[in-house]
mmCIF file of C-alpha atoms in Angstrom:
data_model
loop_
_atom_site.group_PDB
_atom_site.id
_atom_site.type_symbol
_atom_site.label_atom_id
_atom_site.label_comp_id
_atom_site.label_asym_id
_atom_site.label_seq_id
_atom_site.Cartn_x
_atom_site.Cartn_y
_atom_site.Cartn_z
ATOM 1 C CA GLN A 16 -20.866 -18.457 24.287
ATOM 2 C CA GLU A 17 -20.357 -15.242 26.052
ATOM 3 C CA VAL A 18 -18.034 -12.473 24.786
ATOM 4 C CA GLU A 19 -16.385 -9.911 26.787
ATOM 5 C CA VAL A 20 -17.387 -6.236 25.308
ATOM 6 C CA PRO A 21 -15.356 -3.788 27.358
ATOM 7 C CA SER A 22 -14.124 -0.488 26.368
ATOM 8 C CA ARG A 23 -11.253 -0.611 23.987
ATOM 9 C CA SER A 24 -9.584 1.900 26.047
ATOM 10 C CA LEU A 25 -9.082 -0.320 29.031
ATOM 11 C CA GLY A 26 -7.177 -2.778 26.665
ATOM 12 C CA VAL A 27 -9.244 -5.779 27.357
ATOM 13 C CA VAL A 28 -9.650 -8.380 24.667
ATOM 14 C CA VAL A 29 -12.520 -10.224 23.505
ATOM 15 C CA ALA A 30 -12.594 -13.617 25.283
ATOM 16 C CA MET A 31 -13.007 -15.940 22.171
ATOM 17 C CA PRO A 32 -10.469 -18.561 21.094
ATOM 18 C CA PHE A 33 -9.333 -17.890 17.465
ATOM 19 C CA ARG A 34 -6.758 -19.550 15.355
ATOM 20 C CA LEU A 35 -5.729 -17.536 12.238
ATOM 21 C CA TYR A 36 -3.915 -19.401 9.137
ATOM 22 C CA CYS A 37 -2.473 -16.693 7.067
ATOM 23 C CA ASP A 38 0.755 -14.938 5.878
ATOM 24 C CA PRO A 39 0.636 -12.014 8.393
ATOM 25 C CA LYS A 40 2.525 -9.695 5.929
ATOM 26 C CA SER A 41 -0.141 -10.075 3.001
ATOM 27 C CA SER A 42 -2.700 -7.654 2.211
ATOM 28 C CA ALA A 43 -5.641 -9.966 3.308
ATOM 29 C CA GLY A 44 -3.779 -11.096 6.609
ATOM 30 C CA LEU A 45 -2.924 -7.418 7.417
ATOM 31 C CA LYS A 46 -6.730 -6.516 7.118
ATOM 32 C CA ILE A 47 -7.557 -9.347 9.538
ATOM 33 C CA LEU A 48 -4.921 -8.180 12.128
ATOM 34 C CA LEU A 49 -5.813 -4.436 12.031
ATOM 35 C CA ALA A 50 -9.593 -5.269 12.596
ATOM 36 C CA ALA A 51 -8.522 -7.688 15.414
ATOM 37 C CA ARG A 52 -6.238 -4.858 17.022
ATOM 38 C CA TYR A 53 -9.111 -2.323 16.783
ATOM 39 C CA ASN A 54 -11.602 -4.605 18.284
ATOM 40 C CA GLY A 55 -9.377 -6.154 20.873
ATOM 41 C CA VAL A 56 -9.717 -9.769 19.449
ATOM 42 C CA GLU A 57 -6.685 -12.075 20.506
ATOM 43 C CA LEU A 58 -5.650 -14.256 17.502
ATOM 44 C CA GLU A 59 -3.229 -17.182 17.426
ATOM 45 C CA ILE A 60 -1.097 -17.437 14.475
ATOM 46 C CA PRO A 61 0.653 -20.926 14.234
ATOM 47 C CA ALA A 62 4.400 -20.775 13.108
ATOM 48 C CA LYS A 63 3.307 -22.530 10.015
ATOM 49 C CA VAL A 64 0.244 -22.274 8.143
ATOM 50 C CA ALA A 65 0.422 -25.787 7.085
ATOM 51 C CA ALA A 66 1.000 -26.971 10.674
ATOM 52 C CA ALA A 67 -0.597 -30.514 11.636
ATOM 53 C CA GLY A 68 -4.256 -29.853 12.498
ATOM 54 C CA ALA A 69 -4.772 -27.076 10.043
ATOM 55 C CA PRO A 70 -8.222 -27.101 7.924
ATOM 56 C CA ALA A 71 -8.490 -29.260 5.118
ATOM 57 C CA ILE A 72 -10.153 -26.671 2.957
ATOM 58 C CA GLY A 73 -6.871 -26.007 1.082
ATOM 59 C CA ARG A 74 -7.200 -22.164 1.302
ATOM 60 C CA VAL A 75 -5.991 -19.456 3.329
ATOM 61 C CA PRO A 76 -6.502 -17.257 4.977
ATOM 62 C CA ILE A 77 -8.625 -19.646 7.341
ATOM 63 C CA LEU A 78 -10.071 -18.573 10.740
ATOM 64 C CA GLU A 79 -10.673 -21.442 13.167
ATOM 65 C CA THR A 80 -13.412 -20.520 15.980
ATOM 66 C CA ASP A 81 -15.080 -23.149 18.229
ATOM 67 C CA GLN A 82 -18.182 -23.101 16.068
ATOM 68 C CA GLY A 83 -16.469 -23.679 12.967
ATOM 69 C CA SER A 84 -13.920 -22.211 10.072
ATOM 70 C CA ILE A 85 -14.181 -19.049 8.164
ATOM 71 C CA PHE A 86 -12.037 -18.571 4.926
ATOM 72 C CA SER A 87 -11.110 -15.544 2.716
ATOM 73 C CA GLY A 88 -9.448 -12.589 3.926
ATOM 74 C CA VAL A 89 -12.342 -10.345 3.174
ATOM 75 C CA ALA A 90 -14.844 -12.461 4.969
ATOM 76 C CA ILE A 91 -12.890 -12.970 8.178
ATOM 77 C CA ALA A 92 -11.918 -9.157 8.153
ATOM 78 C CA ARG A 93 -15.686 -8.362 8.281
ATOM 79 C CA TYR A 94 -16.448 -11.060 10.859
ATOM 80 C CA VAL A 95 -13.777 -10.015 13.049
ATOM 81 C CA ALA A 96 -15.083 -6.299 12.559
ATOM 82 C CA ARG A 97 -18.300 -7.191 13.709
ATOM 83 C CA LEU A 98 -17.600 -8.846 16.720
ATOM 84 C CA ARG A 99 -17.682 -5.416 18.711
ATOM 85 C CA ARG A 100 -20.451 -2.706 17.962
ATOM 86 C CA ASP A 101 -18.933 -0.214 20.595
ATOM 87 C CA THR A 102 -15.863 0.495 18.582
ATOM 88 C CA GLY A 103 -17.788 1.613 15.582
ATOM 89 C CA LEU A 104 -15.300 -0.380 13.175
ATOM 90 C CA TYR A 105 -18.339 -1.328 11.029
ATOM 91 C CA GLY A 106 -19.973 2.001 11.239
ATOM 92 C CA GLN A 107 -22.685 3.437 13.756
ATOM 93 C CA ASN A 108 -25.814 2.319 12.019
ATOM 94 C CA PHE A 109 -27.030 0.196 9.207
ATOM 95 C CA VAL A 110 -26.442 2.758 6.654
ATOM 96 C CA GLU A 111 -22.976 3.379 7.339
ATOM 97 C CA SER A 112 -22.409 -0.383 7.624
ATOM 98 C CA GLY A 113 -23.653 -0.796 4.163
ATOM 99 C CA VAL A 114 -21.365 2.012 2.896
ATOM 100 C CA VAL A 115 -18.392 0.208 4.567
ATOM 101 C CA ASP A 116 -19.230 -2.753 2.634
ATOM 102 C CA SER A 117 -19.276 -0.765 -0.601
ATOM 103 C CA TRP A 118 -15.668 0.731 0.086
ATOM 104 C CA VAL A 119 -14.314 -2.667 1.310
ATOM 105 C CA GLU A 120 -15.595 -4.289 -2.000
ATOM 106 C CA PHE A 121 -14.036 -1.351 -3.839
ATOM 107 C CA ALA A 122 -10.771 -1.718 -2.369
ATOM 108 C CA SER A 123 -10.476 -5.044 -4.068
ATOM 109 C CA GLU A 124 -11.062 -3.203 -7.361
ATOM 110 C CA VAL A 125 -8.340 -1.041 -6.530
ATOM 111 C CA GLU A 126 -5.907 -3.953 -5.392
ATOM 112 C CA ARG A 127 -6.382 -5.924 -8.693
ATOM 113 C CA PRO A 128 -4.745 -3.374 -11.230
ATOM 114 C CA LEU A 129 -2.447 -2.095 -8.686
ATOM 115 C CA SER A 130 -1.194 -5.536 -7.980
ATOM 116 C CA THR A 131 -0.584 -5.978 -11.875
ATOM 117 C CA TRP A 132 1.164 -2.668 -12.043
ATOM 118 C CA THR A 133 3.619 -3.233 -8.924
ATOM 119 C CA GLY A 134 4.264 -6.903 -10.214
ATOM 120 C CA ILE A 135 5.379 -5.985 -13.702
ATOM 121 C CA SER A 136 7.318 -3.098 -12.351
ATOM 122 C CA SER A 137 9.246 -5.120 -10.139
ATOM 123 C CA LYS A 138 9.690 -8.025 -12.831
ATOM 124 C CA VAL A 139 7.653 -10.685 -10.808
ATOM 125 C CA LEU A 140 5.090 -10.460 -13.695
ATOM 126 C CA SER A 141 5.650 -10.306 -17.261
ATOM 127 C CA ASP A 142 3.919 -7.671 -19.294
ATOM 128 C CA CYS A 143 2.136 -10.188 -21.334
ATOM 129 C CA ALA A 144 -0.435 -8.772 -23.673
ATOM 130 C CA GLY A 145 0.418 -5.330 -22.834
ATOM 131 C CA ALA A 146 -1.286 -5.587 -19.328
ATOM 132 C CA LEU A 147 0.774 -2.651 -17.864
ATOM 133 C CA ALA A 148 -0.859 0.271 -19.509
ATOM 134 C CA PRO A 149 -4.515 -0.663 -18.642
ATOM 135 C CA ALA A 150 -3.318 -1.676 -15.048
ATOM 136 C CA LYS A 151 -1.971 1.934 -14.724
ATOM 137 C CA ALA A 152 -5.050 3.550 -16.278
ATOM 138 C CA ASP A 153 -7.479 1.410 -14.064
ATOM 139 C CA THR A 154 -5.434 2.274 -10.890
ATOM 140 C CA ASP A 155 -5.493 5.959 -11.773
ATOM 141 C CA THR A 156 -9.301 6.055 -12.439
ATOM 142 C CA ALA A 157 -10.051 4.157 -9.045
ATOM 143 C CA LEU A 158 -7.904 6.238 -7.043
ATOM 144 C CA THR A 159 -9.222 9.395 -8.588
ATOM 145 C CA ILE A 160 -12.545 8.268 -7.330
ATOM 146 C CA VAL A 161 -11.030 7.665 -3.667
ATOM 147 C CA ASP A 162 -9.512 11.218 -3.700
ATOM 148 C CA LYS A 163 -12.496 13.108 -4.715
ATOM 149 C CA HIS A 164 -14.536 11.281 -2.011
ATOM 150 C CA LEU A 165 -11.722 12.237 0.485
ATOM 151 C CA LEU A 166 -11.881 15.909 -0.464
ATOM 152 C CA GLU A 167 -15.038 16.537 1.736
ATOM 153 C CA SER A 168 -14.393 13.627 4.289
ATOM 154 C CA MET A 169 -11.804 12.769 6.857
ATOM 155 C CA TYR A 170 -12.230 9.130 6.663
ATOM 156 C CA MET A 171 -13.764 6.749 4.158
ATOM 157 C CA VAL A 172 -17.087 6.273 6.233
ATOM 158 C CA GLY A 173 -18.208 8.591 9.223
ATOM 159 C CA HIS A 174 -15.861 10.429 11.395
ATOM 160 C CA GLN A 175 -13.707 7.525 12.410
ATOM 161 C CA ILE A 176 -11.513 4.676 11.276
ATOM 162 C CA THR A 177 -13.460 1.835 10.094
ATOM 163 C CA LEU A 178 -13.091 -1.656 8.315
ATOM 164 C CA ALA A 179 -13.419 0.607 4.952
ATOM 165 C CA ASP A 180 -10.094 2.779 5.796
ATOM 166 C CA ILE A 181 -8.468 -0.637 6.757
ATOM 167 C CA ALA A 182 -9.197 -2.491 3.730
ATOM 168 C CA MET A 183 -8.350 0.594 1.295
ATOM 169 C CA CYS A 184 -5.087 1.138 2.995
ATOM 170 C CA CYS A 185 -3.856 -2.316 3.070
ATOM 171 C CA ALA A 186 -4.912 -2.678 -0.706
ATOM 172 C CA LEU A 187 -2.492 0.562 -1.161
ATOM 173 C CA LEU A 188 0.340 -0.520 1.078
ATOM 174 C CA GLU A 189 2.463 -2.247 -1.534
ATOM 175 C CA GLY A 190 1.974 0.239 -4.223
ATOM 176 C CA MET A 191 2.567 3.367 -1.984
ATOM 177 C CA GLY A 192 6.123 1.765 -1.092
ATOM 178 C CA SER A 193 6.773 1.462 -4.981
ATOM 179 C CA VAL A 194 5.020 2.588 -8.115
ATOM 180 C CA LEU A 195 2.744 5.245 -6.378
ATOM 181 C CA ASP A 196 5.593 7.834 -6.213
ATOM 182 C CA PRO A 197 5.368 11.454 -5.505
ATOM 183 C CA THR A 198 4.660 12.213 -9.139
ATOM 184 C CA PHE A 199 1.724 10.170 -9.413
ATOM 185 C CA LEU A 200 0.185 10.977 -6.140
ATOM 186 C CA GLN A 201 0.620 15.071 -6.790
ATOM 187 C CA SER A 202 -2.671 15.187 -8.282
ATOM 188 C CA LYS A 203 -4.176 13.192 -5.305
ATOM 189 C CA PRO A 204 -3.478 15.291 -2.194
ATOM 190 C CA ASN A 205 -6.685 14.037 -0.088
ATOM 191 C CA LEU A 206 -5.444 10.466 -0.901
ATOM 192 C CA LYS A 207 -2.171 11.325 0.717
ATOM 193 C CA ARG A 208 -3.290 13.099 3.760
ATOM 194 C CA TRP A 209 -5.836 10.388 4.591
ATOM 195 C CA PHE A 210 -3.205 7.332 3.994
ATOM 196 C CA GLU A 211 -0.753 9.316 6.117
ATOM 197 C CA THR A 212 -3.336 9.866 8.662
ATOM 198 C CA CYS A 213 -4.067 6.104 8.777
ATOM 199 C CA ILE A 214 -0.724 4.546 8.931
ATOM 200 C CA ASN A 215 0.122 6.882 12.010
ATOM 201 C CA GLN A 216 -2.706 5.667 14.174
ATOM 202 C CA PRO A 217 -1.387 3.709 17.263
ATOM 203 C CA GLU A 218 -3.345 0.438 15.792
ATOM 204 C CA PHE A 219 -1.602 0.585 12.624
ATOM 205 C CA VAL A 220 1.726 1.373 14.103
ATOM 206 C CA GLN A 221 1.379 -1.728 16.186
ATOM 207 C CA VAL A 222 0.693 -3.889 13.259
ATOM 208 C CA LEU A 223 2.683 -2.435 10.683
ATOM 209 C CA GLY A 224 5.329 -0.914 12.433
ATOM 210 C CA ARG A 225 6.641 2.747 11.538
ATOM 211 C CA LEU A 226 6.222 3.477 7.943
ATOM 212 C CA SER A 227 7.829 6.155 6.066
ATOM 213 C CA PHE A 228 7.406 6.975 2.318
ATOM 214 C CA PRO A 229 9.230 9.711 0.182
ATOM 215 C CA TRP A 230 5.961 11.862 -0.193
ATOM 216 C CA CYS A 231 5.166 11.821 3.694
ATOM 217 C CA VAL A 232 6.019 14.950 5.684
ATOM 218 C CA GLY A 233 9.687 14.653 6.350
ATOM 219 C CA GLY A 234 9.447 11.081 4.930
ATOM 220 C CA SER A 235 12.289 8.766 3.406
ATOM 221 C CA ALA A 236 12.341 6.055 0.912
ATOM 222 C CA SER A 237 11.834 3.246 3.395
ATOM 223 C CA SER A 238 8.592 1.354 3.712
ATOM 224 C CA GLY A 239 7.239 -2.093 4.827
ATOM 225 C CA ALA A 240 6.431 -3.366 8.185
ATOM 226 C CA GLN A 241 9.049 -2.929 10.597
ATOM 227 C CA SER A 242 7.884 -5.099 13.551
ATOM 228 C CA ALA A 243 6.259 -8.500 13.547
ATOM 229 C CA PRO A 244 2.502 -8.198 13.685
ATOM 230 C CA GLU A 245 1.961 -9.875 16.741
ATOM 231 C CA GLU A 246 4.632 -8.102 18.787
ATOM 232 C CA LYS A 247 3.714 -5.025 21.055
ATOM 233 C CA VAL A 248 5.803 -1.710 19.686
ATOM 234 C CA LYS A 249 7.669 -0.253 22.446
ATOM 235 C CA PRO A 250 8.039 3.618 22.277
ATOM 236 C CA LYS A 251 11.401 4.453 21.240
ATOM 237 C CA GLU A 252 13.448 6.656 23.704
ATOM 238 C CA LYS A 253 14.559 9.926 22.364
ATOM 239 C CA ALA A 254 18.335 10.113 22.018
ATOM 240 C CA PRO A 255 19.995 13.525 23.371
ATOM 241 C CA ALA A 256 20.571 15.839 20.669
ATOM 242 C CA PRO A 257 24.465 16.427 20.309
ATOM 243 C CA ALA A 258 25.703 19.762 21.148
ATOM 244 C CA LYS A 259 26.396 21.714 18.142
ATOM 245 C CA GLU A 260 29.790 23.567 17.589
ATOM 246 C CA LYS A 261 29.336 27.194 16.376
ATOM 247 C CA ALA A 262 31.289 27.600 12.909
ATOM 248 C CA PRO A 263 32.804 30.787 11.930
ATOM 249 C CA LYS A 264 30.763 32.805 9.593
ATOM 250 C CA ALA A 265 32.314 33.191 6.173
ATOM 251 C CA ALA A 266 31.685 36.402 4.289
ATOM 252 C CA SER A 267 31.649 35.024 0.915
ATOM 253 C CA LYS A 268 29.573 31.898 1.670
ATOM 254 C CA PRO A 269 25.655 31.850 2.592
ATOM 255 C CA SER A 270 25.100 30.432 6.112
ATOM 256 C CA PRO A 271 24.774 26.647 5.961
ATOM 257 C CA ALA A 272 21.066 25.245 5.645
ATOM 258 C CA LYS A 273 19.422 24.006 8.899
ATOM 259 C CA ALA A 274 19.035 20.385 9.470
ATOM 260 C CA ALA A 275 15.947 18.741 8.228
ATOM 261 C CA SER A 276 13.586 18.162 11.018
ATOM 262 C CA PRO A 277 12.996 14.636 11.986
ATOM 263 C CA PRO A 278 9.711 12.941 10.692
ATOM 264 C CA THR A 279 6.625 14.130 12.469
ATOM 265 C CA GLU A 280 3.625 12.044 13.297
ATOM 266 C CA THR A 281 0.169 12.853 12.004
ATOM 267 C CA PRO A 282 -2.187 12.709 15.017
ATOM 268 C CA GLU A 283 -5.826 11.859 14.283
ATOM 269 C CA VAL A 284 -7.848 14.902 13.911
ATOM 270 C CA ASP A 285 -10.653 14.996 16.638
ATOM 271 C CA ALA A 286 -14.215 13.954 15.612
ATOM 272 C CA ALA A 287 -15.770 17.343 16.214
ATOM 273 C CA THR A 288 -13.495 19.068 13.698
ATOM 274 C CA ALA A 289 -13.842 16.002 11.170
ATOM 275 C CA ALA A 290 -17.658 16.704 11.625
ATOM 276 C CA LYS A 291 -17.304 20.507 10.945
ATOM 277 C CA ILE A 292 -15.362 19.750 7.668
ATOM 278 C CA ASP A 293 -17.834 17.222 6.405
ATOM 279 C CA GLU A 294 -20.814 19.563 7.073
ATOM 280 C CA ALA A 295 -18.891 22.347 5.316
ATOM 281 C CA GLY A 296 -18.176 20.260 2.294
ATOM 282 C CA ALA A 297 -21.958 18.806 2.212
ATOM 283 C CA LYS A 298 -22.921 22.697 2.089
ATOM 284 C CA VAL A 299 -20.495 23.418 -0.763
ATOM 285 C CA ARG A 300 -22.136 20.441 -2.642
ATOM 286 C CA LYS A 301 -25.563 21.658 -2.045
ATOM 287 C CA LEU A 302 -24.968 25.022 -3.147
ATOM 288 C CA LYS A 303 -23.276 23.769 -6.289
ATOM 289 C CA GLU A 304 -26.138 21.391 -7.288
ATOM 290 C CA ALA A 305 -28.728 24.177 -6.615
ATOM 291 C CA LYS A 306 -26.535 26.329 -8.928
ATOM 292 C CA ALA A 307 -26.576 29.260 -6.190
ATOM 293 C CA GLU A 308 -24.865 32.486 -6.601
ATOM 294 C CA LYS A 309 -21.141 32.445 -7.080
ATOM 295 C CA ALA A 310 -20.485 34.582 -4.206
ATOM 296 C CA GLU A 311 -22.562 32.205 -1.881
ATOM 297 C CA VAL A 312 -20.608 29.478 -3.325
ATOM 298 C CA ASP A 313 -17.139 31.140 -2.779
ATOM 299 C CA ALA A 314 -18.032 31.872 0.893
ATOM 300 C CA ALA A 315 -19.068 28.412 1.548
ATOM 301 C CA VAL A 316 -15.944 27.097 -0.037
ATOM 302 C CA ALA A 317 -13.757 29.608 1.943
ATOM 303 C CA GLU A 318 -15.470 28.346 5.028
ATOM 304 C CA LEU A 319 -14.510 24.727 4.155
ATOM 305 C CA LEU A 320 -10.903 25.707 3.343
ATOM 306 C CA ALA A 321 -10.497 27.491 6.754
ATOM 307 C CA LEU A 322 -11.637 24.488 8.648
ATOM 308 C CA LYS A 323 -9.241 22.335 6.897
ATOM 309 C CA LYS A 324 -6.349 24.918 7.515
ATOM 310 C CA GLU A 325 -7.264 24.957 11.124
ATOM 311 C CA ALA A 326 -7.020 21.088 11.257
ATOM 312 C CA GLY A 327 -3.546 21.449 9.472
ATOM 313 C CA ILE A 328 -4.544 19.473 6.445
ATOM 314 C CA GLU A 329 -3.074 21.778 3.930
ATOM 315 C CA THR A 330 0.312 21.447 5.422
ATOM 316 C CA GLY A 331 -0.035 17.860 6.306
ATOM 317 C CA LYS A 332 0.290 18.367 10.139
ATOM 318 C CA ALA A 333 -2.951 17.985 11.815
ATOM 319 C CA LYS A 334 -3.314 19.590 15.242
ATOM 320 C CA LYS A 335 -3.986 17.255 18.381
ATOM 321 C CA GLY A 336 -7.561 16.726 18.910
ATOM 322 C CA LYS A 337 -9.261 17.049 22.040
ATOM 323 C CA LYS A 338 -10.433 13.885 23.623
#
């Protein structure tokens, strides 16, 4: 069986017949659809999962191929991510592939307590045997680990989006729109920066739609997919700004505040800048492990912060990277 593996920038899809049975709005379904979007894999999703001719395994998601069926969301996402090597979705080498697998599995560890927390908070689940408190604690512990990892890394693995970012992002989607509020995320700035970077990537927007959360730059309380996963997202035309009438200034009243600027996108930081940030972070770690002089450590930290500031990470507005 021959597989076309053209450049993703040309917009050519992998020429293989696939039929996917899944809930396209579930975490498992979104992981698969995002991996397929990045790798240019065309998937056919029947209108009803239980349609005639569906596999008799009795478990979804299921991916039908001409060589057999694959079940389980993680297994299918891994399979789709491996269909093309040139996109780097599964890492650039064997070591990175192993690290991707590690974070994909850790994403499942994050999703379990977070799902319990969101389920109890939304009254879908009952707080039997006091499950809410440990679910909150386990979620906080896991996300603290992710936040520390992202302190010196732009993405979960390497210098680009991989399946690790997709899996972790999908695991957090439901919680980001509910229980993971600005107060909870205040102590996790790196996690916020990374998540906002991911959901603003073109491939994420094409699958999830435009997402906005209260803690985003210029964000609102709306969340959730705003477009069907299989529909192409058309760019919205900008409406002409209405003419502003000048109001007379009142001597006793302060001038009205300027209108809030519209939500801004967070474009992907270029790979060269991400690499510099990673190198600077590694340098800081080595100096701390070697118990170097404080002045030398402070200088390395200052260099790292300067690179992050130049990339716009501190303000949440990344500069457009050169391609």
